[in-house]
mmCIF file of C-alpha atoms in Angstrom:
data_model
loop_
_atom_site.group_PDB
_atom_site.id
_atom_site.type_symbol
_atom_site.label_atom_id
_atom_site.label_comp_id
_atom_site.label_asym_id
_atom_site.label_seq_id
_atom_site.Cartn_x
_atom_site.Cartn_y
_atom_site.Cartn_z
ATOM 1 C CA UNK A 1 77.628 168.220 132.078
ATOM 2 C CA UNK A 2 80.210 169.486 129.771
ATOM 3 C CA UNK A 3 80.132 169.892 125.933
ATOM 4 C CA UNK A 4 81.982 167.459 123.908
ATOM 5 C CA UNK A 5 84.346 169.223 121.696
ATOM 6 C CA UNK A 6 84.842 166.139 119.180
ATOM 7 C CA UNK A 7 82.471 163.586 117.783
ATOM 8 C CA UNK A 8 83.772 160.027 117.758
ATOM 9 C CA UNK A 9 82.937 157.216 115.415
ATOM 10 C CA UNK A 10 80.899 154.402 116.943
ATOM 11 C CA UNK A 11 81.494 150.458 116.447
ATOM 12 C CA UNK A 12 80.280 149.222 112.838
ATOM 13 C CA UNK A 13 77.185 146.826 112.647
ATOM 14 C CA UNK A 14 78.647 143.578 112.637
ATOM 15 C CA UNK A 15 77.371 140.664 110.288
ATOM 16 C CA UNK A 16 74.412 138.658 112.039
ATOM 17 C CA UNK A 17 74.371 141.325 114.685
ATOM 18 C CA UNK A 18 71.532 142.259 117.061
ATOM 19 C CA UNK A 19 69.321 145.419 116.331
ATOM 20 C CA UNK A 20 67.438 147.013 119.264
ATOM 21 C CA UNK A 21 64.098 148.512 118.384
ATOM 22 C CA UNK A 22 62.859 151.268 120.671
ATOM 23 C CA UNK A 23 60.000 153.726 120.564
ATOM 24 C CA UNK A 24 61.124 157.125 122.468
ATOM 25 C CA UNK A 25 58.536 159.137 120.853
ATOM 26 C CA UNK A 26 55.283 158.273 119.679
ATOM 27 C CA UNK A 27 53.354 155.063 119.137
ATOM 28 C CA UNK A 28 52.547 153.007 116.022
ATOM 29 C CA UNK A 29 51.059 149.584 115.062
ATOM 30 C CA UNK A 30 53.781 147.240 114.494
ATOM 31 C CA UNK A 31 53.329 143.731 112.872
ATOM 32 C CA UNK A 32 55.954 141.755 114.973
ATOM 33 C CA UNK A 33 56.310 138.750 112.684
ATOM 34 C CA UNK A 34 56.916 141.034 109.386
ATOM 35 C CA UNK A 35 59.342 143.242 111.636
ATOM 36 C CA UNK A 36 61.385 140.173 112.738
ATOM 37 C CA UNK A 37 61.205 138.577 109.477
ATOM 38 C CA UNK A 38 62.312 141.829 107.644
ATOM 39 C CA UNK A 39 65.395 142.051 109.778
ATOM 40 C CA UNK A 40 66.361 138.323 109.401
ATOM 41 C CA UNK A 41 66.242 138.272 105.794
ATOM 42 C CA UNK A 42 68.930 140.966 106.009
ATOM 43 C CA UNK A 43 71.058 138.739 108.303
ATOM 44 C CA UNK A 44 70.053 140.463 111.734
ATOM 45 C CA UNK A 45 68.076 139.786 114.767
ATOM 46 C CA UNK A 46 65.627 142.076 115.973
ATOM 47 C CA UNK A 47 65.227 142.671 119.823
ATOM 48 C CA UNK A 48 61.914 144.602 120.385
ATOM 49 C CA UNK A 49 62.043 146.641 123.888
ATOM 50 C CA UNK A 50 58.864 146.914 125.939
ATOM 51 C CA UNK A 51 57.792 150.448 124.886
ATOM 52 C CA UNK A 52 57.270 149.622 121.351
ATOM 53 C CA UNK A 53 54.038 147.679 122.076
ATOM 54 C CA UNK A 54 52.619 150.155 124.560
ATOM 55 C CA UNK A 55 50.686 153.518 124.090
ATOM 56 C CA UNK A 56 50.024 156.443 126.402
ATOM 57 C CA UNK A 57 48.007 158.873 124.412
ATOM 58 C CA UNK A 58 50.387 160.251 121.916
ATOM 59 C CA UNK A 59 53.462 158.611 123.458
ATOM 60 C CA UNK A 60 54.441 155.225 123.188
ATOM 61 C CA UNK A 61 54.566 154.293 126.830
ATOM 62 C CA UNK A 62 55.234 156.441 129.743
ATOM 63 C CA UNK A 63 58.431 158.677 130.135
ATOM 64 C CA UNK A 64 59.744 156.106 132.430
ATOM 65 C CA UNK A 65 59.107 153.240 130.032
ATOM 66 C CA UNK A 66 60.564 155.063 126.928
ATOM 67 C CA UNK A 67 63.699 156.330 128.864
ATOM 68 C CA UNK A 68 64.283 152.784 130.394
ATOM 69 C CA UNK A 69 64.090 151.211 126.843
ATOM 70 C CA UNK A 70 66.577 153.719 125.468
ATOM 71 C CA UNK A 71 69.055 153.460 128.453
ATOM 72 C CA UNK A 72 68.653 149.595 128.396
ATOM 73 C CA UNK A 73 69.375 149.382 124.502
ATOM 74 C CA UNK A 74 72.641 151.282 125.118
ATOM 75 C CA UNK A 75 73.688 149.439 128.228
ATOM 76 C CA UNK A 76 73.065 145.976 126.691
ATOM 77 C CA UNK A 77 76.493 144.728 125.188
ATOM 78 C CA UNK A 78 74.628 142.672 122.866
ATOM 79 C CA UNK A 79 72.953 144.914 120.997
ATOM 80 C CA UNK A 80 74.746 146.435 117.960
ATOM 81 C CA UNK A 81 72.604 149.198 116.857
ATOM 82 C CA UNK A 82 69.431 150.920 117.806
ATOM 83 C CA UNK A 83 66.737 151.839 115.507
ATOM 84 C CA UNK A 84 63.765 153.880 116.326
ATOM 85 C CA UNK A 85 60.078 152.766 115.564
ATOM 86 C CA UNK A 86 58.933 156.374 114.631
ATOM 87 C CA UNK A 87 58.969 160.104 115.387
ATOM 88 C CA UNK A 88 55.728 162.050 116.343
ATOM 89 C CA UNK A 89 56.475 163.762 119.770
ATOM 90 C CA UNK A 90 58.036 162.727 123.066
ATOM 91 C CA UNK A 91 61.799 162.903 122.989
ATOM 92 C CA UNK A 92 62.126 166.299 124.378
ATOM 93 C CA UNK A 93 60.556 164.876 127.683
ATOM 94 C CA UNK A 94 63.520 162.729 128.171
ATOM 95 C CA UNK A 95 66.479 164.896 127.616
ATOM 96 C CA UNK A 96 66.963 166.117 131.320
ATOM 97 C CA UNK A 97 66.808 162.467 132.436
ATOM 98 C CA UNK A 98 69.351 160.729 129.959
ATOM 99 C CA UNK A 99 72.370 159.220 131.366
ATOM 100 C CA UNK A 100 75.094 160.613 129.335
ATOM 101 C CA UNK A 101 77.673 158.885 131.121
ATOM 102 C CA UNK A 102 76.094 155.481 130.277
ATOM 103 C CA UNK A 103 75.649 156.535 126.460
ATOM 104 C CA UNK A 104 79.281 157.579 126.486
ATOM 105 C CA UNK A 105 80.507 154.287 127.940
ATOM 106 C CA UNK A 106 78.443 152.337 125.332
ATOM 107 C CA UNK A 107 78.617 154.020 122.060
ATOM 108 C CA UNK A 108 76.607 152.358 119.173
ATOM 109 C CA UNK A 109 74.871 153.159 115.995
ATOM 110 C CA UNK A 110 71.481 155.001 116.800
ATOM 111 C CA UNK A 111 68.997 155.788 113.939
ATOM 112 C CA UNK A 112 66.059 158.295 113.558
ATOM 113 C CA UNK A 113 64.940 161.551 112.359
ATOM 114 C CA UNK A 114 61.882 163.959 112.895
ATOM 115 C CA UNK A 115 61.239 164.069 116.572
ATOM 116 C CA UNK A 116 64.453 162.026 117.189
ATOM 117 C CA UNK A 117 66.347 165.201 116.423
ATOM 118 C CA UNK A 118 66.261 166.135 120.068
ATOM 119 C CA UNK A 119 68.084 162.867 120.903
ATOM 120 C CA UNK A 120 70.861 163.651 118.025
ATOM 121 C CA UNK A 121 71.568 167.154 119.484
ATOM 122 C CA UNK A 122 71.646 165.819 123.011
ATOM 123 C CA UNK A 123 73.798 162.738 122.300
ATOM 124 C CA UNK A 124 76.070 164.746 120.120
ATOM 125 C CA UNK A 125 76.714 167.559 122.687
ATOM 126 C CA UNK A 126 76.988 165.556 125.738
ATOM 127 C CA UNK A 127 77.893 161.791 124.928
ATOM 128 C CA UNK A 128 80.334 162.862 121.917
ATOM 129 C CA UNK A 129 79.530 160.247 119.295
ATOM 130 C CA UNK A 130 78.148 160.105 115.774
ATOM 131 C CA UNK A 131 74.654 159.351 115.241
ATOM 132 C CA UNK A 132 72.564 158.674 112.257
ATOM 133 C CA UNK A 133 69.706 160.823 110.964
ATOM 134 C CA UNK A 134 68.207 157.877 108.994
ATOM 135 C CA UNK A 135 64.876 155.882 108.293
ATOM 136 C CA UNK A 136 62.440 154.666 111.028
ATOM 137 C CA UNK A 137 61.904 151.090 111.303
ATOM 138 C CA UNK A 138 58.112 151.364 110.760
ATOM 139 C CA UNK A 139 57.078 153.957 108.127
ATOM 140 C CA UNK A 140 60.479 153.994 106.202
ATOM 141 C CA UNK A 141 61.961 150.487 106.293
ATOM 142 C CA UNK A 142 58.947 148.254 106.767
ATOM 143 C CA UNK A 143 56.965 150.731 104.505
ATOM 144 C CA UNK A 144 59.560 149.699 101.671
ATOM 145 C CA UNK A 145 60.464 153.147 100.777
ATOM 146 C CA UNK A 146 62.481 153.173 97.497
ATOM 147 C CA UNK A 147 66.288 152.663 97.115
ATOM 148 C CA UNK A 148 68.637 153.975 98.179
ATOM 149 C CA UNK A 149 66.909 154.357 101.503
ATOM 150 C CA UNK A 150 67.593 150.874 102.933
ATOM 151 C CA UNK A 151 71.259 150.594 101.257
ATOM 152 C CA UNK A 152 72.128 154.097 102.202
ATOM 153 C CA UNK A 153 71.665 153.261 105.910
ATOM 154 C CA UNK A 154 73.343 149.570 106.059
ATOM 155 C CA UNK A 155 76.252 150.745 103.958
ATOM 156 C CA UNK A 156 77.107 153.433 106.479
ATOM 157 C CA UNK A 157 76.571 151.630 109.560
ATOM 158 C CA UNK A 158 78.542 148.521 108.077
ATOM 159 C CA UNK A 159 81.396 150.853 107.416
ATOM 160 C CA UNK A 160 81.219 150.729 103.725
ATOM 161 C CA UNK A 161 81.202 154.518 103.469
ATOM 162 C CA UNK A 162 84.516 155.689 104.516
ATOM 163 C CA UNK A 163 86.303 159.004 105.074
ATOM 164 C CA UNK A 164 87.052 160.568 101.593
ATOM 165 C CA UNK A 165 83.769 158.996 100.176
ATOM 166 C CA UNK A 166 81.451 161.363 98.480
ATOM 167 C CA UNK A 167 77.914 160.607 99.884
ATOM 168 C CA UNK A 168 75.771 159.497 96.979
ATOM 169 C CA UNK A 169 72.544 161.218 95.955
ATOM 170 C CA UNK A 170 70.027 159.843 93.436
ATOM 171 C CA UNK A 171 70.111 161.538 90.272
ATOM 172 C CA UNK A 172 66.439 161.364 89.728
ATOM 173 C CA UNK A 173 66.360 163.962 92.501
ATOM 174 C CA UNK A 174 68.490 167.079 91.326
ATOM 175 C CA UNK A 175 70.072 169.309 93.688
ATOM 176 C CA UNK A 176 70.071 173.104 93.910
ATOM 177 C CA UNK A 177 72.860 175.511 94.433
ATOM 178 C CA UNK A 178 71.229 178.245 96.655
ATOM 179 C CA UNK A 179 74.654 179.820 97.126
ATOM 180 C CA UNK A 180 77.914 178.468 95.920
ATOM 181 C CA UNK A 181 81.124 177.917 98.017
ATOM 182 C CA UNK A 182 83.073 175.258 100.037
ATOM 183 C CA UNK A 183 82.941 174.744 103.766
ATOM 184 C CA UNK A 184 84.071 172.072 106.250
ATOM 185 C CA UNK A 185 82.695 171.226 109.625
ATOM 186 C CA UNK A 186 80.681 168.816 111.552
ATOM 187 C CA UNK A 187 77.273 167.893 110.052
ATOM 188 C CA UNK A 188 74.428 168.561 112.672
ATOM 189 C CA UNK A 189 70.940 169.356 112.678
ATOM 190 C CA UNK A 190 67.576 167.532 111.645
ATOM 191 C CA UNK A 191 64.151 168.529 111.815
ATOM 192 C CA UNK A 192 63.833 172.356 111.815
ATOM 193 C CA UNK A 193 60.867 172.717 114.187
ATOM 194 C CA UNK A 194 62.734 170.333 116.922
ATOM 195 C CA UNK A 195 65.896 172.385 116.507
ATOM 196 C CA UNK A 196 63.962 175.410 117.322
ATOM 197 C CA UNK A 197 62.044 173.856 119.966
ATOM 198 C CA UNK A 198 64.934 173.162 122.037
ATOM 199 C CA UNK A 199 66.570 176.661 121.752
ATOM 200 C CA UNK A 200 67.286 178.225 125.194
ATOM 201 C CA UNK A 201 67.835 174.968 126.799
ATOM 202 C CA UNK A 202 71.020 173.053 127.794
ATOM 203 C CA UNK A 203 70.320 170.800 124.617
ATOM 204 C CA UNK A 204 70.190 173.511 121.974
ATOM 205 C CA UNK A 205 72.433 172.959 118.821
ATOM 206 C CA UNK A 206 75.978 173.911 119.304
ATOM 207 C CA UNK A 207 76.173 175.698 115.851
ATOM 208 C CA UNK A 208 79.769 176.867 115.965
ATOM 209 C CA UNK A 209 81.444 175.941 112.577
ATOM 210 C CA UNK A 210 78.982 173.383 111.668
ATOM 211 C CA UNK A 211 77.523 172.417 108.424
ATOM 212 C CA UNK A 212 73.743 172.767 109.338
ATOM 213 C CA UNK A 213 71.141 170.195 108.082
ATOM 214 C CA UNK A 214 67.693 171.058 108.124
ATOM 215 C CA UNK A 215 64.250 169.323 107.051
ATOM 216 C CA UNK A 216 60.624 169.526 108.023
ATOM 217 C CA UNK A 217 57.103 168.328 106.938
ATOM 218 C CA UNK A 218 53.420 169.912 107.395
ATOM 219 C CA UNK A 219 54.825 173.483 107.743
ATOM 220 C CA UNK A 220 53.972 176.116 105.306
ATOM 221 C CA UNK A 221 56.417 178.443 104.083
ATOM 222 C CA UNK A 222 55.636 181.301 106.509
ATOM 223 C CA UNK A 223 56.471 178.807 109.216
ATOM 224 C CA UNK A 224 59.718 177.826 107.812
ATOM 225 C CA UNK A 225 60.345 181.455 107.612
ATOM 226 C CA UNK A 226 59.626 181.950 111.305
ATOM 227 C CA UNK A 227 61.737 178.981 112.438
ATOM 228 C CA UNK A 228 64.714 180.294 110.406
ATOM 229 C CA UNK A 229 64.168 183.853 111.704
ATOM 230 C CA UNK A 230 64.300 182.159 115.133
ATOM 231 C CA UNK A 231 67.359 180.648 114.720
ATOM 232 C CA UNK A 232 68.928 183.959 113.094
ATOM 233 C CA UNK A 233 67.702 186.025 115.922
ATOM 234 C CA UNK A 234 69.223 183.451 118.346
ATOM 235 C CA UNK A 235 72.637 184.369 116.655
ATOM 236 C CA UNK A 236 72.778 180.533 115.463
ATOM 237 C CA UNK A 237 72.839 181.191 111.658
ATOM 238 C CA UNK A 238 75.779 183.479 111.871
ATOM 239 C CA UNK A 239 77.683 180.752 113.376
ATOM 240 C CA UNK A 240 77.435 177.949 110.804
ATOM 241 C CA UNK A 241 79.792 177.233 107.974
ATOM 242 C CA UNK A 242 77.482 176.055 105.444
ATOM 243 C CA UNK A 243 73.856 174.629 105.074
ATOM 244 C CA UNK A 244 72.511 171.339 103.602
ATOM 245 C CA UNK A 245 68.772 171.691 103.177
ATOM 246 C CA UNK A 246 66.978 168.227 103.227
ATOM 247 C CA UNK A 247 63.360 167.754 102.064
ATOM 248 C CA UNK A 248 60.766 170.356 103.232
ATOM 249 C CA UNK A 249 57.659 168.406 102.399
ATOM 250 C CA UNK A 250 54.583 170.383 101.064
ATOM 251 C CA UNK A 251 56.540 173.559 100.301
ATOM 252 C CA UNK A 252 56.873 175.034 96.783
ATOM 253 C CA UNK A 253 60.589 174.335 95.754
ATOM 254 C CA UNK A 254 60.762 177.776 94.080
ATOM 255 C CA UNK A 255 59.318 179.721 96.938
ATOM 256 C CA UNK A 256 61.572 177.797 99.219
ATOM 257 C CA UNK A 257 64.718 178.653 97.331
ATOM 258 C CA UNK A 258 63.719 182.341 97.320
ATOM 259 C CA UNK A 259 63.487 182.095 101.152
ATOM 260 C CA UNK A 260 66.626 180.455 101.680
ATOM 261 C CA UNK A 261 68.227 182.741 99.334
ATOM 262 C CA UNK A 262 66.915 185.733 101.614
ATOM 263 C CA UNK A 263 68.095 184.177 104.737
ATOM 264 C CA UNK A 264 71.497 182.798 103.697
ATOM 265 C CA UNK A 265 72.940 185.248 100.883
ATOM 266 C CA UNK A 266 73.995 187.872 103.510
ATOM 267 C CA UNK A 267 75.891 185.242 105.395
ATOM 268 C CA UNK A 268 78.117 184.474 102.590
ATOM 269 C CA UNK A 269 78.012 180.625 103.122
ATOM 270 C CA UNK A 270 77.508 177.957 100.924
ATOM 271 C CA UNK A 271 73.912 176.467 100.834
ATOM 272 C CA UNK A 272 72.849 173.286 98.976
ATOM 273 C CA UNK A 273 69.102 172.394 98.967
ATOM 274 C CA UNK A 274 67.190 169.329 98.013
ATOM 275 C CA UNK A 275 69.066 166.597 99.655
ATOM 276 C CA UNK A 276 66.466 163.525 100.066
ATOM 277 C CA UNK A 277 66.760 163.193 103.703
ATOM 278 C CA UNK A 278 63.800 163.557 106.084
ATOM 279 C CA UNK A 279 60.154 162.950 105.513
ATOM 280 C CA UNK A 280 60.650 161.887 102.106
ATOM 281 C CA UNK A 281 61.056 158.832 99.819
ATOM 282 C CA UNK A 282 63.946 157.999 99.330
ATOM 283 C CA UNK A 283 65.142 158.853 102.769
ATOM 284 C CA UNK A 284 68.967 158.796 102.762
ATOM 285 C CA UNK A 285 71.246 158.348 106.081
ATOM 286 C CA UNK A 286 73.539 161.275 107.173
ATOM 287 C CA UNK A 287 75.856 161.065 109.991
ATOM 288 C CA UNK A 288 75.118 163.551 112.538
ATOM 289 C CA UNK A 289 78.279 164.935 114.082
ATOM 290 C CA UNK A 290 80.706 163.803 111.661
ATOM 291 C CA UNK A 291 83.094 166.013 109.892
ATOM 292 C CA UNK A 292 82.137 166.706 106.270
ATOM 293 C CA UNK A 293 83.056 168.911 103.370
ATOM 294 C CA UNK A 294 80.332 170.750 101.535
ATOM 295 C CA UNK A 295 80.896 171.941 97.943
ATOM 296 C CA UNK A 296 77.639 173.633 97.061
ATOM 297 C CA UNK A 297 78.619 174.701 93.886
ATOM 298 C CA UNK A 298 79.539 171.265 92.605
ATOM 299 C CA UNK A 299 76.526 169.883 94.792
ATOM 300 C CA UNK A 300 78.986 167.561 96.684
ATOM 301 C CA UNK A 301 79.016 166.462 100.262
ATOM 302 C CA UNK A 302 82.085 164.571 101.161
ATOM 303 C CA UNK A 303 82.678 162.720 104.290
ATOM 304 C CA UNK A 304 85.966 163.740 105.994
ATOM 305 C CA UNK A 305 86.043 161.022 108.864
ATOM 306 C CA UNK A 306 85.248 157.496 109.331
ATOM 307 C CA UNK A 307 81.957 157.207 111.344
ATOM 308 C CA UNK A 308 82.161 153.521 112.321
ATOM 309 C CA UNK A 309 84.964 151.307 113.063
ATOM 310 C CA UNK A 310 85.475 147.594 112.856
ATOM 311 C CA UNK A 311 86.034 145.877 116.257
#
């Protein structure tokens, strides 16, 4: 297995396309009629894979079932995009069994966050195409999280957000400049706990020159400190060009800003905090692996490459 040095765009979600729903991590109760109708109302057909309706303790089916669903969804040429049911736990168990040759030969939009971060990192590193840190089907989309959760997702998958576009952010949720400055690089990351969990493996984050994105939930401030310190001691933070901090649910914003300043000020890199992506409402979609330009002082994140292409 070799690391991919570039991250390619994927085919855009076509009108009246088919979206595959898989559960590579934890289980969740799904109202199939509601799920199907919700997607049909937006012009798409939903194809639900077997693991979505299974439960194996804290997992949505066995490792074999979840892995087979993921592989089948990528291999099926009639599936235009893949959405994840939920996060929870389970994706790291699949990493050393992923068929990256199959994935590389069948790139398509892949959407999820939280535990799905492990798959984002692995696909980016070994299959070499853009994936999307975006809403889960059950809690976010069917849960009717406020806009622009849905519009952010579909506009990006359809190719309406192009190279040169500034990624929009709701004015109701002001961003914070932790450290000013400008940096360009591939946007990569996701759930901070998951980034740390795969450190020391073949699937750890390739941090050289990236714009690091981090978010988390249910972690008190001292654990966020410990996770960031882990990345610093592993020499990952010294490699990044800039940082975008998403939602860190349950942590006091002023205390978090102080910790971020302590962590990143010595590195002299731009840091922007408060981006509404992660375990939050709204939950904006971000293209993992795509080249972006971060201007922390002006609170801007600009896409520097097309992330999908029309076929």
